[in-house]
Amino acid sequence: DAGVIQSPRHEVTEMGQEVTLRCKPISGHDYLFWYRQTMMRGLELLIYFNNNVPIDDSGMPEDRFSAKMPNASFSTLKIQPSEPRDSAVYFCASSFRDSGADTQYFGPGTRLTVL
Amino acid sequence: AQSVAQPEDQVNVAEGNPLTVKCTYSVSGNPYLFWYVQYPNRGLQFLLKYITGDNLVKGSYGFEAEFNKSQTSFHLKKPSALVSDSALYFCAVRDIWGGATNKLIFGTGTLLAVQP
């Protein structure tokens, strides 16, 4: 299994531009999570999906952020317009509901720099 | 609300010595507790979890964690530290509010530095 795949691994963009981050979860997993990690705020859950349906988006910072999961093998996190304070490492993770306590598997992350 | 606390930002230990990374939790009901490790420029990796049963949980890379209900703690331990164990360690608890969920609440992380 290739694990969770994220692309791009690094993204540098200018303020005001649209940024799209991509994630392919582990095959068969029915939960997908988007996190953001910064030195100041640590690891934050932005949104998560179950069976492609958004369950909790309370961590999405503002309307500039949106996430979609059109099918079980693909999700996107979009920032439009981007701002310098969005600079962070964005992680995607997936899990499968097993016996009750569920392990999340993380991708390698996308390091976003907004100039 | 469910929460975990990692009281130490950094733990320093000499190679070969035992290590402990502390975590305390606050939950309603039975806790589902996790430890993850993050190596530089990598995503988080699962180390171990506690659901129920034996209070001593064994995980990857020789790590173990002890669940202590009376002290509401779930400390991560290893008998003999390696330089390669140097990384950022996160404690997490499963959030059960709002019904069945796979949402995890992570601590702030503890940086483990193992000196040769």
mmCIF file of C-alpha atoms in Angstrom:
data_model
loop_
_atom_site.group_PDB
_atom_site.id
_atom_site.type_symbol
_atom_site.label_atom_id
_atom_site.label_comp_id
_atom_site.label_asym_id
_atom_site.label_seq_id
_atom_site.Cartn_x
_atom_site.Cartn_y
_atom_site.Cartn_z
ATOM 1 C CA ASP A 1 0.000 0.000 0.000
ATOM 2 C CA ALA A 2 1.366 3.398 -0.962
ATOM 3 C CA GLY A 3 -0.063 5.136 2.070
ATOM 4 C CA VAL A 4 -1.724 8.525 1.977
ATOM 5 C CA ILE A 5 -0.515 10.536 -0.999
ATOM 6 C CA GLN A 6 -0.425 14.320 -1.036
ATOM 7 C CA SER A 7 0.487 16.714 -3.787
ATOM 8 C CA PRO A 8 2.240 18.961 -4.239
ATOM 9 C CA ARG A 9 4.848 18.452 -1.520
ATOM 10 C CA HIS A 10 5.853 22.094 -1.669
ATOM 11 C CA GLU A 11 3.932 25.081 -2.921
ATOM 12 C CA VAL A 12 5.103 28.664 -3.101
ATOM 13 C CA THR A 13 2.594 31.240 -4.230
ATOM 14 C CA GLU A 14 1.894 34.921 -4.002
ATOM 15 C CA MET A 15 -0.747 36.532 -1.864
ATOM 16 C CA GLY A 16 -4.111 36.572 -3.564
ATOM 17 C CA GLN A 17 -3.542 33.491 -5.661
ATOM 18 C CA GLU A 18 -5.667 30.368 -5.482
ATOM 19 C CA VAL A 19 -4.029 27.297 -3.992
ATOM 20 C CA THR A 20 -5.284 23.733 -4.333
ATOM 21 C CA LEU A 21 -3.904 20.911 -2.243
ATOM 22 C CA ARG A 22 -4.659 17.306 -3.147
ATOM 23 C CA CYS A 23 -4.964 14.096 -1.193
ATOM 24 C CA LYS A 24 -5.446 10.435 -2.042
ATOM 25 C CA PRO A 25 -6.387 8.395 1.032
ATOM 26 C CA ILE A 26 -5.495 4.777 1.637
ATOM 27 C CA SER A 27 -7.762 2.507 -0.369
ATOM 28 C CA GLY A 28 -10.684 1.249 1.699
ATOM 29 C CA HIS A 29 -10.486 3.967 4.311
ATOM 30 C CA ASP A 30 -13.768 5.752 4.907
ATOM 31 C CA TYR A 31 -12.575 8.761 6.922
ATOM 32 C CA LEU A 32 -10.431 11.594 5.615
ATOM 33 C CA PHE A 33 -9.006 14.454 7.653
ATOM 34 C CA TRP A 34 -7.305 17.731 6.759
ATOM 35 C CA TYR A 35 -4.930 19.262 9.326
ATOM 36 C CA ARG A 36 -2.777 22.360 9.422
ATOM 37 C CA GLN A 37 0.470 22.582 11.399
ATOM 38 C CA THR A 38 2.272 25.770 12.376
ATOM 39 C CA MET A 39 4.790 26.607 15.057
ATOM 40 C CA MET A 40 2.418 29.064 16.670
ATOM 41 C CA ARG A 41 -0.792 27.027 16.659
ATOM 42 C CA GLY A 42 0.460 23.460 16.549
ATOM 43 C CA LEU A 43 -1.652 20.815 14.828
ATOM 44 C CA GLU A 44 -5.192 21.908 13.974
ATOM 45 C CA LEU A 45 -7.985 19.825 12.500
ATOM 46 C CA LEU A 46 -9.605 21.770 9.681
ATOM 47 C CA ILE A 47 -12.287 19.400 8.399
ATOM 48 C CA TYR A 48 -13.045 15.729 8.140
ATOM 49 C CA PHE A 49 -15.161 13.533 5.886
ATOM 50 C CA ASN A 50 -16.890 10.207 6.365
ATOM 51 C CA ASN A 51 -17.849 8.304 3.217
ATOM 52 C CA ASN A 52 -17.122 11.460 1.191
ATOM 53 C CA VAL A 53 -19.512 13.583 3.249
ATOM 54 C CA PRO A 54 -18.155 16.495 5.330
ATOM 55 C CA ILE A 55 -18.907 15.795 8.989
ATOM 56 C CA ASP A 56 -17.191 18.588 10.887
ATOM 57 C CA ASP A 57 -15.783 21.731 9.299
ATOM 58 C CA SER A 58 -15.653 23.787 12.472
ATOM 59 C CA GLY A 59 -11.894 24.086 12.185
ATOM 60 C CA MET A 60 -11.922 25.751 8.787
ATOM 61 C CA PRO A 61 -10.533 29.195 9.524
ATOM 62 C CA GLU A 62 -12.718 31.243 7.207
ATOM 63 C CA ASP A 63 -14.624 31.306 3.962
ATOM 64 C CA ARG A 64 -11.425 31.467 1.967
ATOM 65 C CA PHE A 65 -10.947 27.789 2.770
ATOM 66 C CA SER A 66 -13.008 25.052 1.151
ATOM 67 C CA ALA A 67 -12.662 21.288 0.930
ATOM 68 C CA LYS A 68 -14.270 18.693 -1.278
ATOM 69 C CA MET A 69 -14.260 14.944 -1.579
ATOM 70 C CA PRO A 70 -15.864 14.028 -4.897
ATOM 71 C CA ASN A 71 -15.116 10.329 -4.468
ATOM 72 C CA ALA A 72 -13.567 7.864 -2.049
ATOM 73 C CA SER A 73 -10.087 8.209 -3.495
ATOM 74 C CA PHE A 74 -9.627 11.943 -3.819
ATOM 75 C CA SER A 75 -9.981 15.125 -1.806
ATOM 76 C CA THR A 76 -8.957 18.739 -2.297
ATOM 77 C CA LEU A 77 -8.383 21.654 0.040
ATOM 78 C CA LYS A 78 -8.619 25.004 -1.667
ATOM 79 C CA ILE A 79 -7.587 28.435 -0.420
ATOM 80 C CA GLN A 80 -8.856 31.389 -2.402
ATOM 81 C CA PRO A 81 -7.490 34.006 -2.075
ATOM 82 C CA SER A 82 -4.382 32.939 -0.207
ATOM 83 C CA GLU A 83 -2.726 35.129 2.430
ATOM 84 C CA PRO A 84 0.734 35.017 4.047
ATOM 85 C CA ARG A 85 -0.796 33.805 7.320
ATOM 86 C CA ASP A 86 -1.930 30.652 5.528
ATOM 87 C CA SER A 87 1.692 29.553 5.300
ATOM 88 C CA ALA A 88 1.885 26.195 7.066
ATOM 89 C CA VAL A 89 2.251 22.484 6.508
ATOM 90 C CA TYR A 90 -1.042 20.901 5.536
ATOM 91 C CA PHE A 91 -1.553 17.231 6.288
ATOM 92 C CA CYS A 92 -4.129 14.824 5.025
ATOM 93 C CA ALA A 93 -4.901 11.671 7.023
ATOM 94 C CA SER A 94 -7.244 8.732 6.541
ATOM 95 C CA SER A 95 -8.646 6.004 8.752
ATOM 96 C CA PHE A 96 -10.973 3.041 8.720
ATOM 97 C CA ARG A 97 -13.563 2.452 11.352
ATOM 98 C CA ASP A 98 -12.517 -0.729 13.083
ATOM 99 C CA SER A 99 -13.248 -1.956 16.558
ATOM 100 C CA GLY A 100 -13.850 1.454 17.993
ATOM 101 C CA ALA A 101 -10.579 3.299 18.369
ATOM 102 C CA ASP A 102 -9.315 4.231 14.984
ATOM 103 C CA THR A 103 -5.796 4.820 13.843
ATOM 104 C CA GLN A 104 -5.218 7.732 11.508
ATOM 105 C CA TYR A 105 -2.571 7.437 8.813
ATOM 106 C CA PHE A 106 -0.948 10.665 7.770
ATOM 107 C CA GLY A 107 0.415 11.758 4.450
ATOM 108 C CA PRO A 108 3.805 13.469 4.102
ATOM 109 C CA GLY A 109 2.233 16.913 4.039
ATOM 110 C CA THR A 110 2.268 19.916 1.733
ATOM 111 C CA ARG A 111 4.443 22.816 2.801
ATOM 112 C CA LEU A 112 2.682 25.992 1.676
ATOM 113 C CA THR A 113 4.448 29.325 1.547
ATOM 114 C CA VAL A 114 2.429 32.395 0.651
ATOM 115 C CA LEU A 115 4.567 35.421 -0.139
ATOM 116 C CA ALA B 1 -14.809 18.257 26.538
ATOM 117 C CA GLN B 2 -12.105 15.746 25.793
ATOM 118 C CA SER B 3 -8.542 17.004 26.038
ATOM 119 C CA VAL B 4 -4.941 15.947 26.521
ATOM 120 C CA ALA B 5 -2.049 17.882 27.983
ATOM 121 C CA GLN B 6 1.643 17.446 27.376
ATOM 122 C CA PRO B 7 3.321 19.439 30.137
ATOM 123 C CA GLU B 8 6.830 19.389 28.664
ATOM 124 C CA ASP B 9 7.750 21.199 25.474
ATOM 125 C CA GLN B 10 11.050 19.345 25.338
ATOM 126 C CA VAL B 11 12.631 16.310 26.958
ATOM 127 C CA ASN B 12 16.368 15.730 26.871
ATOM 128 C CA VAL B 13 17.865 12.318 27.535
ATOM 129 C CA ALA B 14 21.199 10.643 26.957
ATOM 130 C CA GLU B 15 21.402 7.714 24.599
ATOM 131 C CA GLY B 16 20.962 4.430 26.446
ATOM 132 C CA ASN B 17 19.001 5.990 29.287
ATOM 133 C CA PRO B 18 15.292 5.367 29.836
ATOM 134 C CA LEU B 19 12.924 8.027 28.532
ATOM 135 C CA THR B 20 9.476 9.190 29.537
ATOM 136 C CA VAL B 21 7.244 11.614 27.656
ATOM 137 C CA LYS B 22 4.289 12.712 29.738
ATOM 138 C CA CYS B 23 0.632 12.996 28.825
ATOM 139 C CA THR B 24 -2.438 13.574 30.961
ATOM 140 C CA TYR B 25 -6.003 13.408 29.752
ATOM 141 C CA SER B 26 -9.443 14.694 30.598
ATOM 142 C CA VAL B 27 -12.369 12.722 29.232
ATOM 143 C CA SER B 28 -15.929 11.757 29.935
ATOM 144 C CA GLY B 29 -16.268 8.027 29.920
ATOM 145 C CA ASN B 30 -13.630 5.547 28.830
ATOM 146 C CA PRO B 31 -10.675 7.124 27.065
ATOM 147 C CA TYR B 32 -9.250 5.997 23.767
ATOM 148 C CA LEU B 33 -5.651 7.245 23.839
ATOM 149 C CA PHE B 34 -2.952 7.396 21.203
ATOM 150 C CA TRP B 35 0.692 8.289 20.726
ATOM 151 C CA TYR B 36 2.053 9.527 17.420
ATOM 152 C CA VAL B 37 5.584 10.475 16.403
ATOM 153 C CA GLN B 38 6.662 13.049 13.823
ATOM 154 C CA TYR B 39 10.151 12.955 12.373
ATOM 155 C CA PRO B 40 11.507 16.102 10.682
ATOM 156 C CA ASN B 41 9.721 16.964 7.452
ATOM 157 C CA ARG B 42 7.413 13.971 7.747
ATOM 158 C CA GLY B 43 3.793 13.312 8.599
ATOM 159 C CA LEU B 44 2.709 11.873 11.929
ATOM 160 C CA GLN B 45 3.171 8.137 12.405
ATOM 161 C CA PHE B 46 1.083 5.975 14.716
ATOM 162 C CA LEU B 47 3.027 4.457 17.621
ATOM 163 C CA LEU B 48 0.445 2.827 19.864
ATOM 164 C CA LYS B 49 -3.043 3.094 21.298
ATOM 165 C CA TYR B 50 -4.994 2.179 24.401
ATOM 166 C CA ILE B 51 -8.602 1.066 24.150
ATOM 167 C CA THR B 52 -9.153 -1.266 27.066
ATOM 168 C CA GLY B 53 -7.482 -4.137 28.863
ATOM 169 C CA ASP B 54 -3.873 -4.278 29.975
ATOM 170 C CA ASN B 55 -2.665 -0.921 31.264
ATOM 171 C CA LEU B 56 0.733 -1.386 29.622
ATOM 172 C CA VAL B 57 0.507 -0.998 25.878
ATOM 173 C CA LYS B 58 3.381 -1.948 23.607
ATOM 174 C CA GLY B 59 3.942 -0.211 20.319
ATOM 175 C CA SER B 60 6.371 0.362 17.498
ATOM 176 C CA TYR B 61 10.140 0.911 17.794
ATOM 177 C CA GLY B 62 10.289 -0.466 21.361
ATOM 178 C CA PHE B 63 7.987 2.162 22.815
ATOM 179 C CA GLU B 64 5.336 1.439 25.400
ATOM 180 C CA ALA B 65 2.807 3.493 27.296
ATOM 181 C CA GLU B 66 1.239 3.039 30.679
ATOM 182 C CA PHE B 67 -2.407 3.896 31.209
ATOM 183 C CA ASN B 68 -3.071 5.097 34.750
ATOM 184 C CA LYS B 69 -6.720 5.792 35.436
ATOM 185 C CA SER B 70 -6.259 7.199 38.933
ATOM 186 C CA GLN B 71 -3.697 9.732 37.712
ATOM 187 C CA THR B 72 -5.429 10.254 34.348
ATOM 188 C CA SER B 73 -2.094 9.762 32.641
ATOM 189 C CA PHE B 74 -0.805 7.949 29.577
ATOM 190 C CA HIS B 75 2.971 8.409 29.632
ATOM 191 C CA LEU B 76 5.137 7.161 26.791
ATOM 192 C CA LYS B 77 8.227 5.202 27.790
ATOM 193 C CA LYS B 78 11.213 3.415 26.368
ATOM 194 C CA PRO B 79 13.810 1.513 28.425
ATOM 195 C CA SER B 80 16.812 2.629 26.379
ATOM 196 C CA ALA B 81 16.752 5.724 24.180
ATOM 197 C CA LEU B 82 18.366 5.919 20.757
ATOM 198 C CA VAL B 83 19.555 9.026 18.958
ATOM 199 C CA SER B 84 17.169 8.059 16.166
ATOM 200 C CA ASP B 85 14.246 8.437 18.605
ATOM 201 C CA SER B 86 14.737 12.212 18.476
ATOM 202 C CA ALA B 87 11.470 13.556 17.119
ATOM 203 C CA LEU B 88 8.246 15.339 18.037
ATOM 204 C CA TYR B 89 5.792 13.195 19.994
ATOM 205 C CA PHE B 90 2.051 13.802 20.157
ATOM 206 C CA CYS B 91 -0.466 12.382 22.588
ATOM 207 C CA ALA B 92 -4.086 12.245 21.388
ATOM 208 C CA VAL B 93 -7.529 11.262 22.621
ATOM 209 C CA ARG B 94 -10.513 10.235 20.585
ATOM 210 C CA ASP B 95 -13.298 12.786 20.675
ATOM 211 C CA ILE B 96 -16.582 11.054 21.382
ATOM 212 C CA TRP B 97 -18.834 14.094 21.522
ATOM 213 C CA GLY B 98 -21.396 14.510 18.792
ATOM 214 C CA GLY B 99 -21.884 10.798 18.397
ATOM 215 C CA ALA B 100 -19.591 8.228 16.893
ATOM 216 C CA THR B 101 -16.585 9.914 15.420
ATOM 217 C CA ASN B 102 -13.019 9.227 14.446
ATOM 218 C CA LYS B 103 -11.913 12.721 15.376
ATOM 219 C CA LEU B 104 -8.747 12.881 17.454
ATOM 220 C CA ILE B 105 -7.755 15.714 19.761
ATOM 221 C CA PHE B 106 -3.994 16.151 19.769
ATOM 222 C CA GLY B 107 -1.754 17.581 22.437
ATOM 223 C CA THR B 108 0.746 20.332 21.727
ATOM 224 C CA GLY B 109 3.605 17.917 21.213
ATOM 225 C CA THR B 110 6.840 17.197 23.077
ATOM 226 C CA LEU B 111 10.193 17.424 21.365
ATOM 227 C CA LEU B 112 12.423 14.539 22.396
ATOM 228 C CA ALA B 113 16.139 15.146 22.014
ATOM 229 C CA VAL B 114 18.441 12.184 22.582
ATOM 230 C CA GLN B 115 22.085 13.100 22.995
ATOM 231 C CA PRO B 116 24.772 10.650 21.880
#
